[in-house]
CSV table of N, CA and C in Angstrom, one decimal:
chain,number,residue,atom,x,y,z
A,17,PRO,N,109.4,92.9,90.0
A,17,PRO,CA,110.2,94.0,90.2
A,17,PRO,C,109.3,95.1,91.0
A,18,ALA,N,108.0,95.3,90.5
A,18,ALA,CA,107.2,96.3,91.5
A,18,ALA,C,106.9,96.0,93.0
A,19,ALA,N,106.8,94.6,93.3
A,19,ALA,CA,106.9,94.1,94.5
A,19,ALA,C,108.1,94.3,95.2
A,20,ILE,N,109.2,93.9,94.5
A,20,ILE,CA,110.5,94.2,95.1
A,20,ILE,C,110.8,95.6,95.7
A,21,GLY,N,110.4,96.7,94.6
A,21,GLY,CA,110.6,98.1,95.3
A,21,GLY,C,109.5,98.3,96.3
A,22,LEU,N,108.5,97.8,96.3
A,22,LEU,CA,107.6,98.0,97.6
A,22,LEU,C,108.1,97.4,98.8
A,23,ALA,N,108.8,96.4,98.8
A,23,ALA,CA,109.5,95.8,99.9
A,23,ALA,C,110.7,96.6,100.4
A,24,HIS,N,111.2,97.0,99.5
A,24,HIS,CA,112.5,98.2,99.6
A,24,HIS,C,111.9,99.4,100.4
A,25,ALA,N,110.8,99.8,99.8
A,25,ALA,CA,110.3,101.0,100.4
A,25,ALA,C,109.8,100.7,101.9
A,26,LEU,N,109.1,99.6,102.1
A,26,LEU,CA,108.8,99.0,103.5
A,26,LEU,C,110.1,99.0,104.4
A,27,VAL,N,111.2,98.3,103.9
A,27,VAL,CA,112.3,98.3,105.0
A,27,VAL,C,112.9,99.7,105.2
A,28,ARG,N,112.9,100.7,104.1
A,28,ARG,CA,113.4,102.1,104.4
A,28,ARG,C,112.6,102.7,105.4
A,29,GLU,N,111.0,102.5,105.3
A,29,GLU,CA,110.4,103.0,106.1
A,29,GLU,C,110.4,102.5,107.6
A,30,CYS,N,110.8,101.6,107.7
A,30,CYS,CA,111.0,100.7,109.1
A,30,CYS,C,112.4,101.5,109.6
A,31,GLU,N,113.3,101.6,108.7
A,31,GLU,CA,114.7,102.0,109.2
A,31,GLU,C,114.6,103.6,109.6
A,32,THR,N,113.8,104.5,109.1
A,32,THR,CA,113.6,105.6,109.4
A,32,THR,C,112.1,106.0,110.0
A,33,TRP,N,111.9,105.2,110.7
A,33,TRP,CA,110.5,105.3,111.7
A,33,TRP,C,110.2,106.6,112.4
A,34,ASP,N,109.1,107.1,112.0
A,34,ASP,CA,108.7,108.3,112.6
A,34,ASP,C,107.2,108.3,113.0
A,35,ASP,N,106.6,109.3,113.4
A,35,ASP,CA,105.2,109.3,113.8
A,35,ASP,C,104.1,109.0,112.8
A,36,VAL,N,104.6,109.3,111.3
A,36,VAL,CA,103.8,109.2,110.2
A,36,VAL,C,104.1,107.6,109.6
A,37,SER,N,105.1,107.0,110.0
A,37,SER,CA,105.3,105.8,109.5
A,37,SER,C,104.4,104.5,109.5
A,38,GLY,N,103.6,104.7,110.5
A,38,GLY,CA,102.6,103.8,110.7
A,38,GLY,C,101.5,103.8,109.4
A,39,LEU,N,101.1,105.1,109.0
A,39,LEU,CA,100.4,105.4,107.9
A,39,LEU,C,101.1,104.9,106.7
A,40,ALA,N,102.3,105.3,106.4
A,40,ALA,CA,103.3,104.7,105.2
A,40,ALA,C,103.2,103.3,105.2
A,41,VAL,N,103.4,102.7,106.3
A,41,VAL,CA,103.3,101.2,106.3
A,41,VAL,C,102.1,100.7,105.8
A,42,GLU,N,101.0,101.1,106.2
A,42,GLU,CA,99.7,100.6,105.9
A,42,GLU,C,99.6,101.0,104.5
A,43,GLU,N,100.2,102.0,104.0
A,43,GLU,CA,100.0,102.3,102.3
A,43,GLU,C,100.6,101.3,101.7
A,44,ILE,N,102.0,101.1,102.0
A,44,ILE,CA,102.8,100.3,101.4
A,44,ILE,C,102.3,98.7,101.4
A,45,SER,N,101.8,98.4,102.5
A,45,SER,CA,101.2,97.0,102.7
A,45,SER,C,99.9,96.9,101.8
A,46,GLN,N,99.1,97.9,101.7
A,46,GLN,CA,97.9,97.9,100.8
A,46,GLN,C,98.3,97.9,99.4
A,47,ALA,N,99.6,98.4,98.9
A,47,ALA,CA,99.9,98.3,97.7
A,47,ALA,C,100.6,97.0,97.2
A,48,LEU,N,101.3,96.4,98.3
A,48,LEU,CA,101.7,95.0,98.1
A,48,LEU,C,100.4,94.1,98.1
A,49,GLN,N,99.5,94.2,99.0
A,49,GLN,CA,98.3,93.4,98.6
A,49,GLN,C,97.7,93.6,97.4
A,50,GLU,N,97.7,94.8,97.0
A,50,GLU,CA,97.0,95.0,95.7
A,50,GLU,C,97.9,94.5,94.6
A,51,HIS,N,99.1,94.4,94.6
A,51,HIS,CA,99.9,93.7,93.6
A,51,HIS,C,99.8,92.1,93.7
A,52,ALA,N,99.9,91.7,94.8
A,52,ALA,CA,99.5,90.1,95.1
A,52,ALA,C,98.3,89.8,94.5
A,53,GLU,N,97.1,90.6,94.6
A,53,GLU,CA,95.8,90.1,94.2
A,53,GLU,C,95.7,90.5,92.9
A,54,ALA,N,96.4,91.2,92.1
A,54,ALA,CA,96.2,91.8,90.9
A,54,ALA,C,94.9,92.5,90.9
A,55,VAL,N,94.6,93.7,91.8
A,55,VAL,CA,93.2,94.2,91.8
A,55,VAL,C,93.3,95.1,90.4
A,56,PRO,N,92.3,95.1,89.7
A,56,PRO,CA,92.3,95.8,88.6
A,56,PRO,C,92.3,97.4,88.9
A,57,ASN,N,92.9,98.2,88.0
A,57,ASN,CA,93.1,99.4,88.4
A,57,ASN,C,91.8,100.2,87.8
A,58,THR,N,91.1,100.7,88.8
A,58,THR,CA,89.7,101.4,88.5
A,58,THR,C,89.7,102.9,88.8
A,59,VAL,N,90.9,103.6,88.8
A,59,VAL,CA,91.0,104.9,89.0
A,59,VAL,C,90.4,105.8,87.8
A,60,ASP,N,89.6,106.6,88.0
A,60,ASP,CA,89.0,107.6,87.2
A,60,ASP,C,89.8,108.6,86.5
A,61,ARG,N,89.4,109.4,85.7
A,61,ARG,CA,90.1,110.7,85.2
A,61,ARG,C,90.0,111.7,86.0
A,62,SER,N,88.9,111.9,86.5
A,62,SER,CA,88.6,113.2,87.3
A,62,SER,C,88.5,112.6,89.0
A,63,PRO,N,89.0,113.5,89.7
A,63,PRO,CA,89.0,113.1,91.3
A,63,PRO,C,87.7,112.9,91.8
A,64,PRO,N,87.6,111.8,92.6
A,64,PRO,CA,86.3,111.3,93.3
A,64,PRO,C,86.1,112.6,94.5
A,65,ALA,N,84.7,112.7,94.7
A,65,ALA,CA,84.2,113.6,95.6
A,65,ALA,C,84.8,113.3,97.1
A,66,TRP,N,85.1,112.1,97.2
A,66,TRP,CA,85.6,111.7,98.6
A,66,TRP,C,87.0,112.0,98.9
A,67,LEU,N,87.8,112.4,97.8
A,67,LEU,CA,89.2,112.6,97.9
A,67,LEU,C,89.3,114.0,98.6
A,68,TYR,N,88.5,115.0,98.3
A,68,TYR,CA,88.6,116.3,99.0
A,68,TYR,C,88.2,116.2,100.6
A,69,ARG,N,87.3,115.3,100.9
A,69,ARG,CA,87.2,115.1,102.3
A,69,ARG,C,88.4,114.4,103.1
A,70,VAL,N,89.0,113.3,102.3
A,70,VAL,CA,90.2,112.8,102.9
A,70,VAL,C,91.2,113.8,103.1
A,71,VAL,N,91.7,114.6,102.0
A,71,VAL,CA,92.5,115.8,102.0
A,71,VAL,C,92.3,116.8,103.1
A,72,ASP,N,91.0,117.1,103.4
A,72,ASP,CA,90.7,118.0,104.4
A,72,ASP,C,90.8,117.4,105.9
A,73,HIS,N,90.4,116.0,106.0
A,73,HIS,CA,90.8,115.3,107.1
A,73,HIS,C,92.3,115.3,107.6
A,74,LEU,N,92.9,115.2,106.5
A,74,LEU,CA,94.5,115.2,106.9
A,74,LEU,C,94.9,116.5,107.3
A,75,HIS,N,94.4,117.5,106.6
A,75,HIS,CA,95.0,118.9,107.1
A,75,HIS,C,94.4,119.1,108.4
A,76,ALA,N,93.0,118.8,108.7
A,76,ALA,CA,92.7,119.1,110.1
A,76,ALA,C,93.3,118.0,111.2
A,77,SER,N,93.8,117.0,110.7
A,77,SER,CA,94.4,116.0,111.7
A,77,SER,C,95.5,116.8,112.6
A,78,ASP,N,95.8,116.3,113.7
A,78,ASP,CA,96.8,116.5,114.6
A,78,ASP,C,98.1,115.7,114.2
A,79,ILE,N,99.2,116.5,113.6
A,79,ILE,CA,100.4,115.9,113.1
A,79,ILE,C,100.9,114.9,113.9
A,80,SER,N,101.0,115.0,115.3
A,80,SER,CA,101.6,114.3,116.1
A,80,SER,C,100.7,112.9,116.4
A,81,ASN,N,99.4,112.9,115.8
A,81,ASN,CA,98.7,111.7,115.9
A,81,ASN,C,97.9,111.5,114.5
A,82,PRO,N,98.7,111.0,113.5
A,82,PRO,CA,98.2,111.0,112.1
A,82,PRO,C,96.9,109.8,112.2
A,83,PRO,N,96.1,110.0,111.3
A,83,PRO,CA,95.2,108.9,111.0
A,83,PRO,C,95.7,107.8,110.5
A,84,SER,N,95.0,106.7,110.6
A,84,SER,CA,95.4,105.4,109.9
A,84,SER,C,94.8,105.6,108.5
A,85,LEU,N,95.2,104.4,107.6
A,85,LEU,CA,94.7,104.4,106.4
A,85,LEU,C,93.3,103.8,106.5
A,86,GLN,N,93.1,102.8,107.5
A,86,GLN,CA,91.8,102.4,107.9
A,86,GLN,C,90.9,103.5,108.3
A,87,GLN,N,91.2,104.5,109.0
A,87,GLN,CA,90.4,105.5,109.6
A,87,GLN,C,90.2,106.4,108.2
A,88,LEU,N,91.1,106.5,107.4
A,88,LEU,CA,90.9,107.6,106.3
A,88,LEU,C,89.9,106.8,105.2
A,89,SER,N,90.0,105.5,105.0
A,89,SER,CA,89.0,104.9,104.0
A,89,SER,C,87.6,104.6,104.6
A,90,ALA,N,87.6,104.5,105.9
A,90,ALA,CA,86.3,104.8,106.5
A,90,ALA,C,85.6,106.1,106.5
A,91,GLU,N,86.5,107.0,106.5
A,91,GLU,CA,86.0,108.5,106.3
A,91,GLU,C,85.5,108.6,104.9
A,92,ALA,N,86.1,108.1,103.9
A,92,ALA,CA,85.6,108.0,102.3
A,92,ALA,C,84.9,107.0,102.3
A,93,ASP,N,84.5,106.2,102.9
A,93,ASP,CA,83.6,104.9,102.5
A,93,ASP,C,84.1,104.3,101.6
A,94,ILE,N,85.3,103.8,101.3
A,94,ILE,CA,85.9,103.0,100.3
A,94,ILE,C,87.0,102.2,100.8
A,95,HIS,N,87.3,101.1,100.1
A,95,HIS,CA,88.5,100.2,100.2
A,95,HIS,C,89.7,100.9,100.4
A,96,PRO,N,90.6,100.5,101.5
A,96,PRO,CA,91.9,101.2,101.7
A,96,PRO,C,92.7,101.1,100.5
A,97,VAL,N,92.8,99.8,99.5
A,97,VAL,CA,93.6,99.7,98.4
A,97,VAL,C,93.3,100.8,97.4
A,98,TYR,N,92.0,101.1,97.2
A,98,TYR,CA,91.5,102.1,96.4
A,98,TYR,C,91.9,103.5,96.8
A,99,LEU,N,91.6,103.8,98.0
A,99,LEU,CA,92.0,105.1,98.4
A,99,LEU,C,93.5,105.4,98.1
A,100,ALA,N,94.5,104.3,98.6
A,100,ALA,CA,95.8,104.6,98.5
A,100,ALA,C,96.2,104.7,97.0
A,101,ARG,N,95.6,104.0,96.0
A,101,ARG,CA,95.9,104.2,94.7
A,101,ARG,C,95.4,105.5,94.2
A,102,ALA,N,94.1,105.8,94.4
A,102,ALA,CA,93.4,107.0,94.0
A,102,ALA,C,94.1,108.3,94.5
A,103,PHE,N,94.4,108.1,95.6
A,103,PHE,CA,95.1,109.4,96.4
A,103,PHE,C,96.4,109.6,95.7
A,104,LYS,N,97.1,108.7,95.6
A,104,LYS,CA,98.5,108.8,94.8
A,104,LYS,C,98.4,109.2,93.3
A,105,HIS,N,97.3,108.8,92.7
A,105,HIS,CA,97.1,109.2,91.4
A,105,HIS,C,96.7,110.6,91.1
A,106,PHE,N,95.9,111.1,92.1
A,106,PHE,CA,95.4,112.5,91.9
A,106,PHE,C,96.1,113.4,92.8
A,107,MET,N,96.7,113.1,93.7
A,107,MET,CA,97.4,114.1,94.7
A,107,MET,C,99.0,114.1,94.2
A,108,GLY,N,99.5,113.0,93.8
A,108,GLY,CA,100.8,112.9,93.3
A,108,GLY,C,101.8,112.5,94.2
A,109,CYS,N,101.0,112.3,95.5
A,109,CYS,CA,101.9,111.5,96.8
A,109,CYS,C,100.8,110.9,97.5
A,110,THR,N,101.6,110.2,98.6
A,110,THR,CA,100.6,109.3,99.6
A,110,THR,C,100.2,110.3,100.6
A,111,PRO,N,99.2,109.8,101.4
A,111,PRO,CA,98.9,110.5,102.5
A,111,PRO,C,99.9,110.9,103.6
A,112,ALA,N,100.6,109.7,103.7
A,112,ALA,CA,101.8,109.9,104.6
A,112,ALA,C,102.9,111.1,104.1
A,113,GLU,N,103.1,111.0,102.8
A,113,GLU,CA,103.9,112.2,102.3
A,113,GLU,C,103.3,113.4,102.5
A,114,LEU,N,102.0,113.7,102.2
A,114,LEU,CA,101.2,114.9,102.5
A,114,LEU,C,101.4,115.3,103.8
A,115,LEU,N,101.3,114.4,104.9
A,115,LEU,CA,101.5,114.8,106.2
A,115,LEU,C,102.8,115.0,106.4
A,116,ARG,N,103.8,114.4,106.1
A,116,ARG,CA,105.2,114.9,106.4
A,116,ARG,C,105.7,116.4,105.6
A,117,ARG,N,105.1,116.5,104.4
A,117,ARG,CA,105.3,117.9,104.1
A,117,ARG,C,104.6,119.0,104.8
A,118,ARG,N,103.3,118.8,105.2
A,118,ARG,CA,102.7,119.5,106.1
A,118,ARG,C,103.4,119.9,107.2
A,119,ARG,N,104.0,118.9,107.9
A,119,ARG,CA,104.7,118.9,109.1
A,119,ARG,C,105.9,119.8,108.9
A,120,LEU,N,106.5,119.6,107.7
A,120,LEU,CA,108.0,120.3,107.6
A,120,LEU,C,107.5,121.9,107.3
A,121,GLN,N,106.4,121.8,106.3
A,121,GLN,CA,106.2,123.3,106.1
A,121,GLN,C,105.8,124.3,107.2
A,122,LYS,N,105.1,123.6,108.3
A,122,LYS,CA,104.6,124.2,109.5
A,122,LYS,C,105.9,124.5,110.3
A,123,ALA,N,106.9,123.9,110.4
A,123,ALA,CA,108.3,123.8,110.9
A,123,ALA,C,109.0,124.9,110.3
A,124,LEU,N,109.0,124.9,109.0
A,124,LEU,CA,109.8,126.1,108.5
A,124,LEU,C,109.1,127.5,108.5
A,125,ALA,N,107.9,127.4,108.5
A,125,ALA,CA,107.2,128.7,109.1
A,125,ALA,C,107.5,129.3,110.4
A,126,TYR,N,107.7,128.5,111.3
A,126,TYR,CA,108.0,128.8,112.7
A,126,TYR,C,109.7,129.1,112.6
A,127,ILE,N,110.3,128.2,112.0
A,127,ILE,CA,112.0,128.7,111.8
A,127,ILE,C,112.0,130.2,111.5
A,128,ARG,N,111.3,130.4,110.4
A,128,ARG,CA,111.4,131.7,109.6
A,128,ARG,C,111.0,132.8,110.4
A,129,GLY,N,109.8,132.6,111.1
A,129,GLY,CA,109.0,133.7,111.6
A,129,GLY,C,109.0,133.9,113.2
A,130,THR,N,109.7,133.2,113.7
A,130,THR,CA,109.9,133.2,115.3
A,130,THR,C,111.4,132.9,115.7
A,131,LEU,N,111.5,133.1,116.9
A,131,LEU,CA,113.0,132.9,117.3
A,131,LEU,C,112.7,131.7,118.4
A,132,ARG,N,111.6,131.0,118.3
A,132,ARG,CA,111.4,130.0,119.4
A,132,ARG,C,112.6,128.9,119.1
A,133,PRO,N,113.0,128.5,120.2
A,133,PRO,CA,114.3,127.2,120.0
A,133,PRO,C,113.8,126.2,119.0
A,134,LEU,N,114.8,125.6,118.4
A,134,LEU,CA,114.6,124.7,117.3
A,134,LEU,C,114.0,123.4,118.0
A,135,SER,N,114.4,122.9,119.3
A,135,SER,CA,113.8,121.8,119.9
A,135,SER,C,112.4,122.0,120.1
A,136,GLU,N,111.9,123.3,120.6
A,136,GLU,CA,110.6,123.4,120.7
A,136,GLU,C,109.6,123.2,119.3
A,137,ILE,N,110.3,123.9,118.4
A,137,ILE,CA,109.5,123.8,117.1
A,137,ILE,C,109.4,122.2,116.7
A,138,ALA,N,110.7,121.5,116.9
A,138,ALA,CA,110.6,120.2,116.4
A,138,ALA,C,109.6,119.5,117.2
A,139,ALA,N,109.3,119.6,118.6
A,139,ALA,CA,108.0,119.0,119.2
A,139,ALA,C,106.9,119.6,118.7
A,140,THR,N,106.6,120.9,118.8
A,140,THR,CA,105.5,121.4,118.4
A,140,THR,C,105.0,120.6,117.0
A,141,CYS,N,105.9,120.6,116.2
A,141,CYS,CA,105.4,120.2,114.7
A,141,CYS,C,105.5,118.6,114.5
A,142,GLY,N,105.7,118.0,115.5
A,142,GLY,CA,105.5,116.7,115.5
A,142,GLY,C,106.7,115.7,115.0
A,143,PHE,N,108.0,116.5,115.0
A,143,PHE,CA,109.1,115.5,114.9
A,143,PHE,C,109.5,114.9,116.2
A,144,ALA,N,110.2,113.8,116.0
A,144,ALA,CA,110.6,112.9,117.0
A,144,ALA,C,111.6,113.7,118.1
A,145,ASP,N,112.3,114.4,117.4
A,145,ASP,CA,113.3,115.4,118.2
A,145,ASP,C,114.0,116.4,117.2
A,146,GLN,N,114.7,117.1,117.6
A,146,GLN,CA,115.4,118.3,117.0
A,146,GLN,C,116.2,117.7,115.7
A,147,SER,N,116.9,116.7,116.0
A,147,SER,CA,117.9,116.2,114.7
A,147,SER,C,116.9,115.4,113.7
A,148,HIS,N,115.7,115.1,114.0
A,148,HIS,CA,114.8,114.4,112.9
A,148,HIS,C,114.5,115.7,112.1
A,149,MET,N,113.9,116.8,112.8
A,149,MET,CA,113.7,118.1,112.1
A,149,MET,C,114.8,118.6,111.1
A,150,THR,N,116.0,118.6,111.7
A,150,THR,CA,117.2,119.1,110.9
A,150,THR,C,117.3,118.1,109.7
A,151,ARG,N,117.1,116.7,109.8
A,151,ARG,CA,117.5,116.0,108.6
A,151,ARG,C,116.5,116.3,107.6
A,152,ALA,N,115.1,116.5,108.0
A,152,ALA,CA,114.1,116.8,107.0
A,152,ALA,C,114.4,118.2,106.5
A,153,THR,N,114.7,119.1,107.2
A,153,THR,CA,114.9,120.4,106.8
A,153,THR,C,115.9,120.3,105.7
A,154,ARG,N,117.0,119.8,106.0
A,154,ARG,CA,118.2,119.8,105.2
A,154,ARG,C,118.1,119.1,103.9
A,155,ALA,N,117.1,118.0,104.0
A,155,ALA,CA,116.7,117.2,102.8
A,155,ALA,C,115.7,118.0,101.8
A,156,ALA,N,115.0,119.0,102.6
A,156,ALA,CA,114.3,119.6,101.8
A,156,ALA,C,114.6,121.2,101.3
A,157,VAL,N,115.4,121.7,102.2
A,157,VAL,CA,116.1,123.1,101.7
A,157,VAL,C,117.4,123.4,101.6
A,158,GLY,N,118.3,122.1,101.6
A,158,GLY,CA,119.6,122.0,101.6
A,158,GLY,C,120.5,122.8,102.4
A,159,CYS,N,119.8,123.0,103.7
A,159,CYS,CA,120.7,123.6,104.9
A,159,CYS,C,120.0,123.2,106.2
A,160,SER,N,120.8,123.6,107.3
A,160,SER,CA,120.1,123.3,108.4
A,160,SER,C,118.8,124.4,109.0
A,161,PRO,N,118.2,123.9,110.1
A,161,PRO,CA,117.4,124.9,110.4
A,161,PRO,C,117.8,126.4,110.8
A,162,THR,N,119.2,126.2,111.5
A,162,THR,CA,119.7,127.5,112.0
A,162,THR,C,120.3,128.4,110.9
A,163,THR,N,120.9,127.9,109.8
A,163,THR,CA,121.1,128.3,108.5
A,163,THR,C,119.9,129.0,107.6
A,164,TYR,N,118.9,128.3,107.8
A,164,TYR,CA,117.7,128.7,107.3
A,164,TYR,C,117.1,129.7,107.8
A,165,ARG,N,117.2,129.8,109.1
A,165,ARG,CA,116.8,131.0,110.0
A,165,ARG,C,117.7,132.2,109.8
A,166,VAL,N,118.9,132.1,109.7
A,166,VAL,CA,119.6,133.2,109.5
A,166,VAL,C,119.6,133.9,108.1
A,167,ARG,N,119.3,132.9,107.0
A,167,ARG,CA,119.2,133.5,105.8
A,167,ARG,C,117.6,133.9,105.6
A,168,GLY,N,116.9,134.0,106.3
A,168,GLY,CA,115.5,134.6,106.5
A,168,GLY,C,114.7,133.5,105.6
A,169,GLY,N,114.9,132.5,105.5
A,169,GLY,CA,114.0,131.4,104.9
A,169,GLY,C,114.2,131.3,103.6
A,170,ARG,N,115.4,131.5,103.0
A,170,ARG,CA,116.0,131.4,101.8
A,170,ARG,C,116.9,130.2,101.6
């Protein structure tokens, strides 16, 4: 059942491909590999020191050119499978999910705080196009970017 769920996640990711999908596919592939190899769970109770370096690296990275799981694991000097598992355990999300949240937060701040055209905001924040940003905004806040702007970010 776990492998089937991961396979479905991989298909969904491929169907909704965006600039962060490469990282997400790597994460899912690593999880599938872990499942297939039955890698023992070695996640500790306290966050490892490398986790903060990886999170800082993700926050400093260019949203339109996200790092790969291999790059992140090299930064932390750990195996990609362990990075993916520990990151999810301690952060509550995957690196790809963190980047998508960061991209959306940046877009929402621009929508709220500027009168820049939505297409320009979408491009600046790393969305494929304005409709991609609209789908992400609607999923996150329950309305379109235009409505979100008119409501003053509410």
